[in-house]
Amino acid sequence: MTITKESYNNVNFCLKCGNVMLLGDDREGKMRPQCSECGWTFYKNPIPASACIILNDKNELVVIKRKYEPNAGGWALPSGYVEIDQTPAECAVDEMKEETGLDGEVLVQLGYDTEYSPIYEKVISFGFLMKITGGKLQAGDDAVEACYVSFDELPKIVFPSHIKFIGIVKALYSNEND
């Protein structure tokens, strides 16, 4: 993705001193808004998110039908944006509870992936394999529906990073059973 003037349409005033921001090349030669007074540079970074791979004792996967945009009505892993006071792993534990009613803990981080977002332009998603420690599966705050499905019966998943994380776990479990 190339940074364009449109990427910074809403960056008009300096967050440090309040003066006008001007778009120009920074010290790295990249186009970014810079303050006309104090010289502060605005960096637009990806938004972090966490996604949960939750398996029951039959190795069925939890998926949710999304209530809100992006991709309202689409199927996804339980997931959400990392809050300023959270680590990605803490976010995964919170999103698991909020979206599925299940209590859990992180077993292992599966990796990360970046993808386009219609809201934030770019998201960096961290995938976590989770262990269920309690609760009962039910649709939570951001979900219309939550259910267990086998890997062979997965609905169409709307986020490319979620598809990647599912593929990692599917490969791990199929190698384990060979």
PDB file of C-alpha atoms in Angstrom:
ATOM      1  CA  MET A   1       0.000   0.000   0.000  1.00  0.00           C
ATOM      2  CA  THR A   2       1.390   3.395  -0.982  1.00  0.00           C
ATOM      3  CA  ILE A   3       0.901   6.365   1.307  1.00  0.00           C
ATOM      4  CA  THR A   4      -1.108   9.017  -0.537  1.00  0.00           C
ATOM      5  CA  LYS A   5      -2.383  12.491   0.275  1.00  0.00           C
ATOM      6  CA  GLU A   6      -5.831  10.937   0.816  1.00  0.00           C
ATOM      7  CA  SER A   7      -4.383   8.819   3.651  1.00  0.00           C
ATOM      8  CA  TYR A   8      -3.961  12.016   5.648  1.00  0.00           C
ATOM      9  CA  ASN A   9      -7.111  13.985   4.698  1.00  0.00           C
ATOM     10  CA  ASN A  10      -8.177  14.416   8.333  1.00  0.00           C
ATOM     11  CA  VAL A  11      -4.765  15.378   9.720  1.00  0.00           C
ATOM     12  CA  ASN A  12      -4.990  19.170   9.678  1.00  0.00           C
ATOM     13  CA  PHE A  13      -3.660  20.320  13.054  1.00  0.00           C
ATOM     14  CA  CYS A  14      -0.696  19.286  15.190  1.00  0.00           C
ATOM     15  CA  LEU A  15      -1.567  17.086  18.166  1.00  0.00           C
ATOM     16  CA  LYS A  16       1.317  18.634  20.156  1.00  0.00           C
ATOM     17  CA  CYS A  17       0.954  22.388  19.587  1.00  0.00           C
ATOM     18  CA  GLY A  18      -2.240  22.865  17.534  1.00  0.00           C
ATOM     19  CA  ASN A  19      -0.648  24.553  14.524  1.00  0.00           C
ATOM     20  CA  VAL A  20      -1.277  23.652  10.877  1.00  0.00           C
ATOM     21  CA  MET A  21       0.094  20.372   9.518  1.00  0.00           C
ATOM     22  CA  LEU A  22       1.643  20.439   6.043  1.00  0.00           C
ATOM     23  CA  LEU A  23       2.099  17.368   3.880  1.00  0.00           C
ATOM     24  CA  GLY A  24       5.668  16.830   2.740  1.00  0.00           C
ATOM     25  CA  ASP A  25       8.598  14.455   2.661  1.00  0.00           C
ATOM     26  CA  ASP A  26       9.970  13.571   6.099  1.00  0.00           C
ATOM     27  CA  ARG A  27      13.615  12.782   6.925  1.00  0.00           C
ATOM     28  CA  GLU A  28      13.114   9.270   5.436  1.00  0.00           C
ATOM     29  CA  GLY A  29      11.749  10.687   2.187  1.00  0.00           C
ATOM     30  CA  LYS A  30       8.199   9.486   2.950  1.00  0.00           C
ATOM     31  CA  MET A  31       5.188  11.749   2.539  1.00  0.00           C
ATOM     32  CA  ARG A  32       3.750  12.553   5.990  1.00  0.00           C
ATOM     33  CA  PRO A  33       2.022  15.494   7.694  1.00  0.00           C
ATOM     34  CA  GLN A  34       4.478  17.676   9.597  1.00  0.00           C
ATOM     35  CA  CYS A  35       3.768  20.600  11.890  1.00  0.00           C
ATOM     36  CA  SER A  36       4.539  23.988  10.359  1.00  0.00           C
ATOM     37  CA  GLU A  37       5.557  25.316  13.788  1.00  0.00           C
ATOM     38  CA  CYS A  38       7.148  22.640  16.017  1.00  0.00           C
ATOM     39  CA  GLY A  39       8.178  20.150  13.289  1.00  0.00           C
ATOM     40  CA  TRP A  40       6.334  17.170  14.843  1.00  0.00           C
ATOM     41  CA  THR A  41       5.610  14.407  12.298  1.00  0.00           C
ATOM     42  CA  PHE A  42       2.373  12.370  12.251  1.00  0.00           C
ATOM     43  CA  TYR A  43       2.893   8.647  11.627  1.00  0.00           C
ATOM     44  CA  LYS A  44      -0.103   6.591  10.527  1.00  0.00           C
ATOM     45  CA  ASN A  45       0.369   3.043  11.841  1.00  0.00           C
ATOM     46  CA  PRO A  46      -1.626  -0.193  11.569  1.00  0.00           C
ATOM     47  CA  ILE A  47      -4.256  -0.829  14.239  1.00  0.00           C
ATOM     48  CA  PRO A  48      -3.547  -3.985  16.311  1.00  0.00           C
ATOM     49  CA  ALA A  49      -6.209  -6.680  16.685  1.00  0.00           C
ATOM     50  CA  SER A  50      -6.344 -10.158  18.214  1.00  0.00           C
ATOM     51  CA  ALA A  51      -8.154 -13.236  16.894  1.00  0.00           C
ATOM     52  CA  CYS A  52      -8.975 -16.401  18.843  1.00  0.00           C
ATOM     53  CA  ILE A  53      -8.807 -20.000  17.674  1.00  0.00           C
ATOM     54  CA  ILE A  54     -10.978 -21.845  20.191  1.00  0.00           C
ATOM     55  CA  LEU A  55     -11.371 -25.622  19.903  1.00  0.00           C
ATOM     56  CA  ASN A  56     -13.623 -27.900  21.926  1.00  0.00           C
ATOM     57  CA  ASP A  57     -12.744 -31.489  22.889  1.00  0.00           C
ATOM     58  CA  LYS A  58     -13.972 -32.688  19.449  1.00  0.00           C
ATOM     59  CA  ASN A  59     -11.550 -30.275  17.716  1.00  0.00           C
ATOM     60  CA  GLU A  60     -14.462 -28.190  16.479  1.00  0.00           C
ATOM     61  CA  LEU A  61     -13.757 -24.496  15.998  1.00  0.00           C
ATOM     62  CA  VAL A  62     -15.744 -21.561  17.435  1.00  0.00           C
ATOM     63  CA  VAL A  63     -16.895 -19.072  14.798  1.00  0.00           C
ATOM     64  CA  ILE A  64     -19.124 -16.049  15.222  1.00  0.00           C
ATOM     65  CA  LYS A  65     -21.476 -14.219  12.909  1.00  0.00           C
ATOM     66  CA  ARG A  66     -20.529 -10.539  13.188  1.00  0.00           C
ATOM     67  CA  LYS A  67     -23.069  -8.019  14.442  1.00  0.00           C
ATOM     68  CA  TYR A  68     -21.198  -4.855  13.392  1.00  0.00           C
ATOM     69  CA  GLU A  69     -19.049  -3.523  10.561  1.00  0.00           C
ATOM     70  CA  PRO A  70     -16.679  -4.273   9.138  1.00  0.00           C
ATOM     71  CA  ASN A  71     -18.349  -7.267   7.495  1.00  0.00           C
ATOM     72  CA  ALA A  72     -21.552  -7.305   9.557  1.00  0.00           C
ATOM     73  CA  GLY A  73     -23.343 -10.628   8.998  1.00  0.00           C
ATOM     74  CA  GLY A  74     -20.131 -12.368   7.951  1.00  0.00           C
ATOM     75  CA  TRP A  75     -18.454 -15.257   9.741  1.00  0.00           C
ATOM     76  CA  ALA A  76     -15.199 -14.756  11.614  1.00  0.00           C
ATOM     77  CA  LEU A  77     -13.126 -15.885  14.543  1.00  0.00           C
ATOM     78  CA  PRO A  78     -13.849 -14.131  17.840  1.00  0.00           C
ATOM     79  CA  SER A  79     -11.660 -11.046  17.597  1.00  0.00           C
ATOM     80  CA  GLY A  80     -11.287  -7.381  18.392  1.00  0.00           C
ATOM     81  CA  TYR A  81      -9.030  -4.360  18.513  1.00  0.00           C
ATOM     82  CA  VAL A  82      -6.327  -4.198  21.169  1.00  0.00           C
ATOM     83  CA  GLU A  83      -7.025  -1.460  23.727  1.00  0.00           C
ATOM     84  CA  ILE A  84      -4.268   0.985  24.726  1.00  0.00           C
ATOM     85  CA  ASP A  85      -3.897  -0.711  28.136  1.00  0.00           C
ATOM     86  CA  GLN A  86      -3.785  -4.302  26.808  1.00  0.00           C
ATOM     87  CA  THR A  87      -1.323  -6.679  25.263  1.00  0.00           C
ATOM     88  CA  PRO A  88      -2.567  -8.622  22.224  1.00  0.00           C
ATOM     89  CA  ALA A  89      -2.809 -11.756  24.438  1.00  0.00           C
ATOM     90  CA  GLU A  90      -4.930  -9.925  27.043  1.00  0.00           C
ATOM     91  CA  CYS A  91      -7.174  -8.698  24.234  1.00  0.00           C
ATOM     92  CA  ALA A  92      -7.638 -12.288  23.010  1.00  0.00           C
ATOM     93  CA  VAL A  93      -8.772 -13.440  26.471  1.00  0.00           C
ATOM     94  CA  ASP A  94     -11.207 -10.497  26.742  1.00  0.00           C
ATOM     95  CA  GLU A  95     -12.624 -10.958  23.225  1.00  0.00           C
ATOM     96  CA  MET A  96     -13.111 -14.685  23.838  1.00  0.00           C
ATOM     97  CA  LYS A  97     -15.309 -13.892  26.852  1.00  0.00           C
ATOM     98  CA  GLU A  98     -17.119 -10.917  25.277  1.00  0.00           C
ATOM     99  CA  GLU A  99     -18.016 -12.595  21.992  1.00  0.00           C
ATOM    100  CA  THR A 100     -18.538 -16.224  23.025  1.00  0.00           C
ATOM    101  CA  GLY A 101     -19.304 -16.353  26.765  1.00  0.00           C
ATOM    102  CA  LEU A 102     -16.329 -18.701  27.184  1.00  0.00           C
ATOM    103  CA  ASP A 103     -13.571 -18.147  29.724  1.00  0.00           C
ATOM    104  CA  GLY A 104     -10.117 -19.003  28.540  1.00  0.00           C
ATOM    105  CA  GLU A 105      -6.419 -18.522  28.422  1.00  0.00           C
ATOM    106  CA  VAL A 106      -3.816 -18.279  25.691  1.00  0.00           C
ATOM    107  CA  LEU A 107      -2.035 -21.531  24.837  1.00  0.00           C
ATOM    108  CA  VAL A 108       0.211 -20.140  22.106  1.00  0.00           C
ATOM    109  CA  GLN A 109       0.506 -17.233  19.699  1.00  0.00           C
ATOM    110  CA  LEU A 110       0.081 -18.578  16.166  1.00  0.00           C
ATOM    111  CA  GLY A 111       1.519 -15.617  14.317  1.00  0.00           C
ATOM    112  CA  TYR A 112       0.397 -12.349  12.835  1.00  0.00           C
ATOM    113  CA  ASP A 113      -0.854 -10.996   9.534  1.00  0.00           C
ATOM    114  CA  THR A 114      -1.683  -7.613   8.041  1.00  0.00           C
ATOM    115  CA  GLU A 115      -4.687  -6.765   5.931  1.00  0.00           C
ATOM    116  CA  TYR A 116      -6.627  -3.847   4.500  1.00  0.00           C
ATOM    117  CA  SER A 117      -9.384  -2.343   6.642  1.00  0.00           C
ATOM    118  CA  PRO A 118     -12.144  -0.116   5.225  1.00  0.00           C
ATOM    119  CA  ILE A 119     -12.159   1.753   8.550  1.00  0.00           C
ATOM    120  CA  TYR A 120      -8.476   1.993   9.563  1.00  0.00           C
ATOM    121  CA  GLU A 121      -6.748   1.284   6.218  1.00  0.00           C
ATOM    122  CA  LYS A 122      -4.456  -1.383   7.703  1.00  0.00           C
ATOM    123  CA  VAL A 123      -4.830  -3.793  10.624  1.00  0.00           C
ATOM    124  CA  ILE A 124      -2.168  -6.078  12.075  1.00  0.00           C
ATOM    125  CA  SER A 125      -3.895  -9.161  13.506  1.00  0.00           C
ATOM    126  CA  PHE A 126      -2.348 -11.495  16.070  1.00  0.00           C
ATOM    127  CA  GLY A 127      -3.698 -15.054  16.149  1.00  0.00           C
ATOM    128  CA  PHE A 128      -3.907 -17.036  19.386  1.00  0.00           C
ATOM    129  CA  LEU A 129      -4.779 -20.653  20.103  1.00  0.00           C
ATOM    130  CA  MET A 130      -6.964 -20.552  23.210  1.00  0.00           C
ATOM    131  CA  LYS A 131      -7.823 -23.033  25.962  1.00  0.00           C
ATOM    132  CA  ILE A 132     -11.391 -23.080  27.320  1.00  0.00           C
ATOM    133  CA  THR A 133     -11.388 -22.857  31.133  1.00  0.00           C
ATOM    134  CA  GLY A 134     -15.106 -22.292  31.737  1.00  0.00           C
ATOM    135  CA  GLY A 135     -18.290 -20.602  30.593  1.00  0.00           C
ATOM    136  CA  LYS A 136     -20.950 -21.611  28.090  1.00  0.00           C
ATOM    137  CA  LEU A 137     -20.875 -20.875  24.359  1.00  0.00           C
ATOM    138  CA  GLN A 138     -23.307 -18.082  23.474  1.00  0.00           C
ATOM    139  CA  ALA A 139     -23.291 -15.057  21.169  1.00  0.00           C
ATOM    140  CA  GLY A 140     -21.897 -12.044  22.999  1.00  0.00           C
ATOM    141  CA  ASP A 141     -21.730  -8.286  22.503  1.00  0.00           C
ATOM    142  CA  ASP A 142     -20.359  -8.171  18.934  1.00  0.00           C
ATOM    143  CA  ALA A 143     -21.873 -11.429  17.678  1.00  0.00           C
ATOM    144  CA  VAL A 144     -25.288 -12.378  16.304  1.00  0.00           C
ATOM    145  CA  GLU A 145     -24.435 -16.065  16.582  1.00  0.00           C
ATOM    146  CA  ALA A 146     -21.644 -18.232  18.006  1.00  0.00           C
ATOM    147  CA  CYS A 147     -21.238 -21.922  17.231  1.00  0.00           C
ATOM    148  CA  TYR A 148     -18.837 -24.841  16.951  1.00  0.00           C
ATOM    149  CA  VAL A 149     -18.072 -26.135  13.457  1.00  0.00           C
ATOM    150  CA  SER A 150     -15.716 -28.788  12.143  1.00  0.00           C
ATOM    151  CA  PHE A 151     -12.855 -27.676   9.922  1.00  0.00           C
ATOM    152  CA  ASP A 152     -14.633 -29.390   7.009  1.00  0.00           C
ATOM    153  CA  GLU A 153     -17.874 -27.447   7.579  1.00  0.00           C
ATOM    154  CA  LEU A 154     -16.457 -23.945   8.009  1.00  0.00           C
ATOM    155  CA  PRO A 155     -18.623 -21.149   6.633  1.00  0.00           C
ATOM    156  CA  LYS A 156     -16.959 -18.516   4.437  1.00  0.00           C
ATOM    157  CA  ILE A 157     -14.642 -16.543   6.750  1.00  0.00           C
ATOM    158  CA  VAL A 158     -14.540 -12.801   5.969  1.00  0.00           C
ATOM    159  CA  PHE A 159     -11.045 -11.851   7.168  1.00  0.00           C
ATOM    160  CA  PRO A 160      -7.937 -13.135   5.343  1.00  0.00           C
ATOM    161  CA  SER A 161      -5.899 -13.177   8.567  1.00  0.00           C
ATOM    162  CA  HIS A 162      -8.500 -15.438  10.213  1.00  0.00           C
ATOM    163  CA  ILE A 163      -8.293 -17.832   7.258  1.00  0.00           C
ATOM    164  CA  LYS A 164      -4.498 -17.910   7.707  1.00  0.00           C
ATOM    165  CA  PHE A 165      -4.754 -18.676  11.462  1.00  0.00           C
ATOM    166  CA  ILE A 166      -7.349 -21.403  10.844  1.00  0.00           C
ATOM    167  CA  GLY A 167      -5.036 -22.933   8.226  1.00  0.00           C
ATOM    168  CA  ILE A 168      -2.129 -23.003  10.686  1.00  0.00           C
ATOM    169  CA  VAL A 169      -4.177 -24.843  13.319  1.00  0.00           C
ATOM    170  CA  LYS A 170      -5.773 -27.187  10.784  1.00  0.00           C
ATOM    171  CA  ALA A 171      -2.300 -28.159   9.531  1.00  0.00           C
ATOM    172  CA  LEU A 172      -1.035 -28.703  13.087  1.00  0.00           C
ATOM    173  CA  TYR A 173      -3.949 -30.959  13.987  1.00  0.00           C
ATOM    174  CA  SER A 174      -3.881 -32.916  10.712  1.00  0.00           C
ATOM    175  CA  ASN A 175      -0.128 -33.564  11.149  1.00  0.00           C
ATOM    176  CA  GLU A 176      -0.787 -34.671  14.727  1.00  0.00           C
ATOM    177  CA  ASN A 177      -3.323 -37.251  13.507  1.00  0.00           C
ATOM    178  CA  ASP A 178      -1.121 -38.663  10.704  1.00  0.00           C
TER     179      ASP A 178
END
